[in-house]
Each structure stands twice: as structure tokens, then as C-alpha cells.
mmCIF file of C-alpha atoms in Angstrom:
data_model
loop_
_atom_site.group_PDB
_atom_site.id
_atom_site.type_symbol
_atom_site.label_atom_id
_atom_site.label_comp_id
_atom_site.label_asym_id
_atom_site.label_seq_id
_atom_site.Cartn_x
_atom_site.Cartn_y
_atom_site.Cartn_z
ATOM 1 C CA MET Y 304 -2.081 18.949 -54.071
ATOM 2 C CA LYS Y 305 -0.691 22.283 -52.422
ATOM 3 C CA ALA Y 306 -4.563 22.054 -50.394
ATOM 4 C CA THR Y 307 -3.900 18.591 -48.793
ATOM 5 C CA THR Y 308 -0.237 18.816 -48.149
ATOM 6 C CA PRO Y 309 -0.950 21.118 -45.176
ATOM 7 C CA ARG Y 310 -3.532 19.157 -43.745
ATOM 8 C CA ARG Y 311 -1.767 16.352 -43.923
ATOM 9 C CA LEU Y 312 1.280 17.818 -42.239
ATOM 10 C CA LEU Y 313 -0.980 19.024 -38.979
ATOM 11 C CA GLN Y 314 -2.302 16.054 -38.837
ATOM 12 C CA ALA Y 315 1.159 14.605 -38.432
ATOM 13 C CA ILE Y 316 2.100 17.380 -36.192
ATOM 14 C CA ALA Y 317 -0.623 16.137 -34.107
ATOM 15 C CA LEU Y 318 0.312 12.494 -33.840
ATOM 16 C CA VAL Y 319 3.354 13.441 -32.773
ATOM 17 C CA ALA Y 320 1.880 15.180 -30.528
ATOM 18 C CA VAL Y 321 -0.078 12.641 -28.572
ATOM 19 C CA ALA Y 322 2.209 10.451 -29.040
ATOM 20 C CA ALA Y 323 4.877 12.400 -26.953
ATOM 21 C CA THR Y 324 2.122 12.848 -24.328
ATOM 22 C CA MET Y 325 1.406 9.502 -24.033
ATOM 23 C CA SER Y 326 4.957 8.724 -23.959
ATOM 24 C CA SER Y 327 5.447 11.044 -20.687
ATOM 25 C CA CYS Y 328 2.226 9.515 -19.286
ATOM 26 C CA ALA Y 329 4.007 6.178 -19.377
ATOM 27 C CA THR Y 330 7.144 7.517 -18.099
ATOM 28 C CA LYS Y 331 5.878 9.151 -15.230
ATOM 29 C CA LYS Y 332 3.331 5.708 -14.183
ATOM 30 C CA ARG Y 333 6.855 4.025 -14.436
ATOM 31 C CA GLY Y 334 7.736 4.474 -10.771
ATOM 32 C CA ASN Y 335 4.064 2.200 -9.695
ATOM 33 C CA PHE Y 336 4.303 3.950 -6.635
ATOM 34 C CA SER Y 337 2.211 2.690 -3.661
ATOM 35 C CA THR Y 338 0.317 6.137 -3.482
ATOM 36 C CA SER Y 339 -1.482 5.198 -6.705
ATOM 37 C CA PHE Y 340 -2.225 1.674 -5.786
ATOM 38 C CA ASP Y 341 -5.964 1.026 -4.675
ATOM 39 C CA PRO Y 342 -6.897 -2.252 -4.562
ATOM 40 C CA PRO Y 343 -10.331 -3.148 -5.413
ATOM 41 C CA ALA Y 344 -12.392 -4.625 -2.442
ATOM 42 C CA LYS Y 345 -15.311 -6.534 -1.846
ATOM 43 C CA ALA Y 346 -18.397 -6.193 0.824
ATOM 44 C CA VAL Y 347 -17.504 -8.097 4.342
ATOM 45 C CA THR Y 348 -20.629 -9.718 5.148
ATOM 46 C CA ASN Y 349 -19.645 -11.859 8.085
ATOM 47 C CA PRO Y 350 -17.282 -10.348 10.261
ATOM 48 C CA SER Y 351 -16.703 -12.850 12.037
ATOM 49 C CA ALA Y 352 -15.526 -15.596 9.167
ATOM 50 C CA VAL Y 353 -12.879 -12.233 8.401
ATOM 51 C CA LYS Y 354 -9.039 -13.704 8.690
ATOM 52 C CA VAL Y 355 -6.196 -11.963 6.575
ATOM 53 C CA LYS Y 356 -3.568 -13.990 5.223
ATOM 54 C CA LEU Y 357 0.213 -12.375 4.792
ATOM 55 C CA SER Y 358 2.805 -14.241 2.765
ATOM 56 C CA THR Y 359 6.377 -12.999 3.828
ATOM 57 C CA SER Y 360 8.063 -14.247 0.570
ATOM 58 C CA ALA Y 361 5.826 -12.431 -1.718
ATOM 59 C CA GLN Y 362 5.253 -9.465 0.216
ATOM 60 C CA ARG Y 363 1.438 -10.139 -0.321
ATOM 61 C CA VAL Y 364 -1.719 -9.750 1.969
ATOM 62 C CA TYR Y 365 -5.400 -11.441 1.658
ATOM 63 C CA VAL Y 366 -8.015 -10.813 3.433
ATOM 64 C CA MET Y 367 -10.111 -13.742 3.273
ATOM 65 C CA GLN Y 368 -13.974 -14.320 4.416
ATOM 66 C CA GLY Y 369 -14.174 -17.735 4.974
ATOM 67 C CA ASN Y 370 -11.906 -18.618 1.781
ATOM 68 C CA GLU Y 371 -12.818 -15.994 -0.653
ATOM 69 C CA VAL Y 372 -10.274 -13.130 -0.532
ATOM 70 C CA LEU Y 373 -12.195 -9.958 -0.615
ATOM 71 C CA LEU Y 374 -9.079 -7.675 -0.874
ATOM 72 C CA ALA Y 375 -5.431 -8.331 -2.193
ATOM 73 C CA THR Y 376 -2.574 -6.056 -2.061
ATOM 74 C CA PRO Y 377 1.793 -6.080 -1.897
ATOM 75 C CA CYS Y 378 3.232 -5.242 0.845
ATOM 76 C CA SER Y 379 6.483 -4.537 2.644
ATOM 77 C CA VAL Y 380 7.867 -7.229 5.044
ATOM 78 C CA GLY Y 381 11.138 -7.203 7.733
ATOM 79 C CA THR Y 382 14.759 -7.551 6.890
ATOM 80 C CA ALA Y 383 16.374 -11.485 7.412
ATOM 81 C CA SER Y 384 18.252 -9.546 10.309
ATOM 82 C CA THR Y 385 14.505 -7.873 11.822
ATOM 83 C CA PRO Y 386 11.975 -10.481 10.559
ATOM 84 C CA THR Y 387 8.172 -10.398 10.473
ATOM 85 C CA PRO Y 388 7.082 -12.865 13.270
ATOM 86 C CA HIS Y 389 5.811 -15.958 11.284
ATOM 87 C CA GLY Y 390 2.327 -17.911 13.334
ATOM 88 C CA THR Y 391 -0.850 -17.171 13.903
ATOM 89 C CA PHE Y 392 -2.026 -14.387 15.274
ATOM 90 C CA ARG Y 393 -5.085 -11.584 16.422
ATOM 91 C CA ILE Y 394 -5.023 -8.100 15.204
ATOM 92 C CA TYR Y 395 -5.677 -7.273 18.804
ATOM 93 C CA SER Y 396 -5.470 -3.143 18.712
ATOM 94 C CA LYS Y 397 -6.691 -0.727 16.448
ATOM 95 C CA GLN Y 398 -5.538 3.137 16.271
ATOM 96 C CA ALA Y 399 -6.051 4.852 12.493
ATOM 97 C CA ASN Y 400 -3.695 8.013 14.271
ATOM 98 C CA ARG Y 401 -0.836 6.091 15.910
ATOM 99 C CA ARG Y 402 3.193 7.672 15.710
ATOM 100 C CA ARG Y 403 6.311 5.985 16.496
ATOM 101 C CA GLN Y 404 7.276 6.034 19.698
ATOM 102 C CA SER Y 405 10.931 5.358 19.393
ATOM 103 C CA SER Y 406 13.806 6.824 18.184
ATOM 104 C CA PRO Y 407 15.271 7.708 15.605
ATOM 105 C CA GLY Y 408 11.506 8.380 14.128
ATOM 106 C CA ALA Y 409 10.115 9.188 17.066
ATOM 107 C CA GLY Y 410 6.206 11.346 15.906
ATOM 108 C CA TYR Y 411 6.442 9.434 12.418
ATOM 109 C CA PRO Y 412 3.091 8.527 11.771
ATOM 110 C CA MET Y 413 2.061 4.916 11.129
ATOM 111 C CA SER Y 414 -1.374 5.536 10.166
ATOM 112 C CA PHE Y 415 -4.208 2.424 10.542
ATOM 113 C CA TRP Y 416 -2.097 1.188 13.100
ATOM 114 C CA MET Y 417 -2.782 -3.136 13.550
ATOM 115 C CA GLU Y 418 -0.840 -4.647 16.152
ATOM 116 C CA PHE Y 419 -0.852 -8.126 15.790
ATOM 117 C CA LYS Y 420 1.907 -8.989 18.090
ATOM 118 C CA THR Y 421 3.974 -6.377 20.372
ATOM 119 C CA ALA Y 422 5.756 -3.713 19.062
ATOM 120 C CA TYR Y 423 4.552 -5.325 15.557
ATOM 121 C CA GLY Y 424 1.983 -4.020 13.556
ATOM 122 C CA MET Y 425 0.450 -3.747 10.183
ATOM 123 C CA HIS Y 426 -0.234 0.169 9.160
ATOM 124 C CA TRP Y 427 0.936 3.000 6.131
ATOM 125 C CA GLY Y 428 4.313 2.694 4.911
ATOM 126 C CA TRP Y 429 6.558 3.277 1.868
ATOM 127 C CA VAL Y 430 6.546 0.065 -0.218
ATOM 128 C CA LYS Y 431 9.623 -1.699 -1.723
ATOM 129 C CA PRO Y 432 9.475 -4.489 -3.466
ATOM 130 C CA TYR Y 433 11.701 -6.331 -0.977
ATOM 131 C CA PRO Y 434 12.004 -7.012 2.835
ATOM 132 C CA CYS Y 435 12.803 -3.959 3.827
ATOM 133 C CA THR Y 436 11.372 -3.158 7.672
ATOM 134 C CA HIS Y 437 12.305 -4.109 11.281
ATOM 135 C CA GLY Y 438 9.218 -6.312 11.126
ATOM 136 C CA CYS Y 439 6.138 -4.441 10.406
ATOM 137 C CA VAL Y 440 4.146 -4.743 7.326
ATOM 138 C CA ARG Y 441 3.839 -1.649 5.497
ATOM 139 C CA LEU Y 442 0.931 -1.296 3.321
ATOM 140 C CA PRO Y 443 -0.009 1.144 0.577
ATOM 141 C CA ILE Y 444 -2.631 3.976 1.894
ATOM 142 C CA LYS Y 445 -5.715 2.599 0.628
ATOM 143 C CA SER Y 446 -4.869 -0.615 1.503
ATOM 144 C CA ALA Y 447 -4.154 0.303 4.471
ATOM 145 C CA GLN Y 448 -7.234 2.376 4.663
ATOM 146 C CA LYS Y 449 -9.608 -0.498 3.239
ATOM 147 C CA ILE Y 450 -8.464 -3.080 5.539
ATOM 148 C CA PHE Y 451 -8.361 -0.971 8.561
ATOM 149 C CA SER Y 452 -12.025 -0.858 7.955
ATOM 150 C CA MET Y 453 -12.498 -3.919 6.647
ATOM 151 C CA VAL Y 454 -10.949 -5.869 9.361
ATOM 152 C CA PRO Y 455 -12.432 -5.986 12.829
ATOM 153 C CA GLN Y 456 -10.539 -6.178 16.099
ATOM 154 C CA GLY Y 457 -9.204 -9.598 17.423
ATOM 155 C CA ALA Y 458 -9.403 -11.399 13.884
ATOM 156 C CA PRO Y 459 -6.850 -14.051 12.793
ATOM 157 C CA LEU Y 460 -4.002 -12.591 11.261
ATOM 158 C CA ILE Y 461 -1.711 -16.106 9.738
ATOM 159 C CA ILE Y 462 1.565 -15.130 8.555
ATOM 160 C CA ALA Y 463 3.665 -17.762 6.707
ATOM 161 C CA SER Y 464 6.299 -17.396 4.143
ATOM 162 C CA SER Y 465 3.712 -18.420 1.377
ATOM 163 C CA HIS Y 466 -0.237 -18.839 0.837
ATOM 164 C CA PRO Y 467 -1.820 -20.707 -1.906
ATOM 165 C CA GLU Y 468 -3.437 -17.361 -2.839
ATOM 166 C CA ASP Y 469 0.588 -16.040 -3.896
ATOM 167 C CA ALA Y 470 -0.203 -18.306 -7.249
ATOM 168 C CA THR Y 471 -3.773 -16.912 -8.088
ATOM 169 C CA ILE Y 472 -4.641 -13.663 -7.464
ATOM 170 C CA GLY Y 473 -0.863 -12.750 -5.640
ATOM 171 C CA LYS Y 474 0.656 -13.405 -9.324
ATOM 172 C CA THR Y 475 -1.539 -10.664 -10.844
ATOM 173 C CA LEU Y 476 -0.571 -7.516 -8.377
ATOM 174 C CA PRO Y 477 1.341 -4.813 -9.703
ATOM 175 C CA VAL Y 478 5.373 -4.244 -8.456
ATOM 176 C CA LEU Y 479 5.169 -1.198 -5.963
ATOM 177 C CA ASP Y 480 8.319 0.478 -5.514
ATOM 178 C CA ASP Y 481 8.443 3.571 -3.210
ATOM 179 C CA SER Y 482 12.309 4.169 -3.229
ATOM 180 C CA THR Y 483 12.734 6.793 -5.449
ATOM 181 C CA LEU Y 484 9.688 8.287 -3.662
ATOM 182 C CA ALA Y 485 10.859 11.818 -2.359
ATOM 183 C CA ASP Y 486 9.636 11.699 1.302
ATOM 184 C CA PRO Y 487 7.178 14.606 2.204
ATOM 185 C CA PRO Y 488 8.740 17.484 4.367
ATOM 186 C CA MET Y 489 8.761 16.206 7.882
ATOM 187 C CA ASN Y 490 6.924 19.219 8.987
ATOM 188 C CA TYR Y 491 3.635 17.588 6.948
ATOM 189 C CA MET Y 492 4.532 14.028 8.590
ATOM 190 C CA LEU Y 493 4.137 15.830 12.352
ATOM 191 C CA SER Y 494 1.289 17.544 11.699
ATOM 192 C CA GLN Y 495 -2.377 16.346 11.806
ATOM 193 C CA GLN Y 496 -3.045 16.843 7.801
ATOM 194 C CA VAL Y 497 -1.428 13.593 7.543
ATOM 195 C CA PHE Y 498 -4.315 11.932 9.485
ATOM 196 C CA GLU Y 499 -6.796 13.906 7.892
ATOM 197 C CA ASP Y 500 -5.464 12.757 4.448
ATOM 198 C CA ALA Y 501 -5.028 9.282 5.592
ATOM 199 C CA LYS Y 502 -8.734 9.058 5.628
ATOM 200 C CA LYS Y 503 -9.112 9.938 2.061
ATOM 201 C CA GLY Y 504 -7.016 7.378 1.011
ATOM 202 C CA LYS Y 505 -3.556 9.501 0.786
ATOM 203 C CA ILE Y 506 -0.617 11.214 1.463
ATOM 204 C CA TYR Y 507 1.022 14.553 0.605
ATOM 205 C CA THR Y 508 0.249 15.559 -2.787
ATOM 206 C CA TYR Y 509 0.631 12.334 -4.044
#
């Protein structure tokens, strides 16, 4: 008995330590920030058949090739007072290293800019589970990186309140919320490093 008691005590302590570690990890992941979201993507085999669907009510973007979903991601769209426009557009301009032109916020990075209407585009930005933009479409950094490389200039973008994919793959996507994520220092956001990191699918140290 004396020989087994310390061993059992050590085993119990080890189990408690493991449980505490797992609990700590779970707590850290509870934020579910967009910086850690990495959507799986299928290869484009026919660029001329690629189109993008955007569902404003579900806040979902789907990169399609014909009727096949190549990539699906959460996004953030415009508020009721500054809505994302509905309709069928074309992504007529792409700029990987774009910065905000207007004030306030001039110079702020809008990596992987894909413009579909004057002053409206899809680009990297903080994602929240509710409409929060001035009409642009914010994407997680890895989603923006992949979509930028997959979608050719001139591809159709169909924006509607809902799409059939909302009821299928759209439902499997996580809820992302960057509302409590600290903004990186402005000297970083205004530096060239922010674009170098974007090429790697990351932002700051996240």
C-alpha cells in the first residue's frame, strides 16, 4: 500500500495538470478569432467558370467553379445604414497591397483588395458575427489571401441576401468574432511588414 499510494498520487496530480492545460487551451480558443481561420480550398481547374457568391444575411462568401464550392468563408458586410450593395457585379480591379484612401483611417491596410463597384471591395479586415462595415466585405486574412489568388479579374460576384449554399456548407462554418481582439500598433499597420505578413496569410503576431 505504501508503495502504490505515492504513485497513485502522482498519477492524480498529472491528470489534474493535463486537464488544466486542456482547459487553458479551450479558453484561449474560445475567442475564435478570424486570424486563426484557414478555409480548405479546392484547386481552380477552369478559371473562366469561377464566380463568387456573397450572402449578406448569413455573412458568407462562396468561391464557386460552376456549381461546385471551392472555398467557403465567414465575412462581415455593411450595416443597415451603410449596406453592401446587392446585385451581380464583376471583380474588375485587384490590388494585393492597398491602403485606405479616405479619412479617418487613411493609410490603414486593406490587403487583397478586390473591387467590384467604385469604392466597394472584398479585402482583409476584422470579422464580426454581425454587419459592421461601411459597405465593403471584410474577410479573414487566410480567406482573403486564398480568394485573391483563386478568383481572376473579371469574375462575376453575385451579392444577395441569401444563397442555397447557406443551408449546406454555410452552416458548417464557425462563428468568428474579432470584437475583443486587440488592434496591432499603428506603426505596424502603416509599415510594409503588414503586407509581407499578408503574403504569408498572417497579421501581426496572431
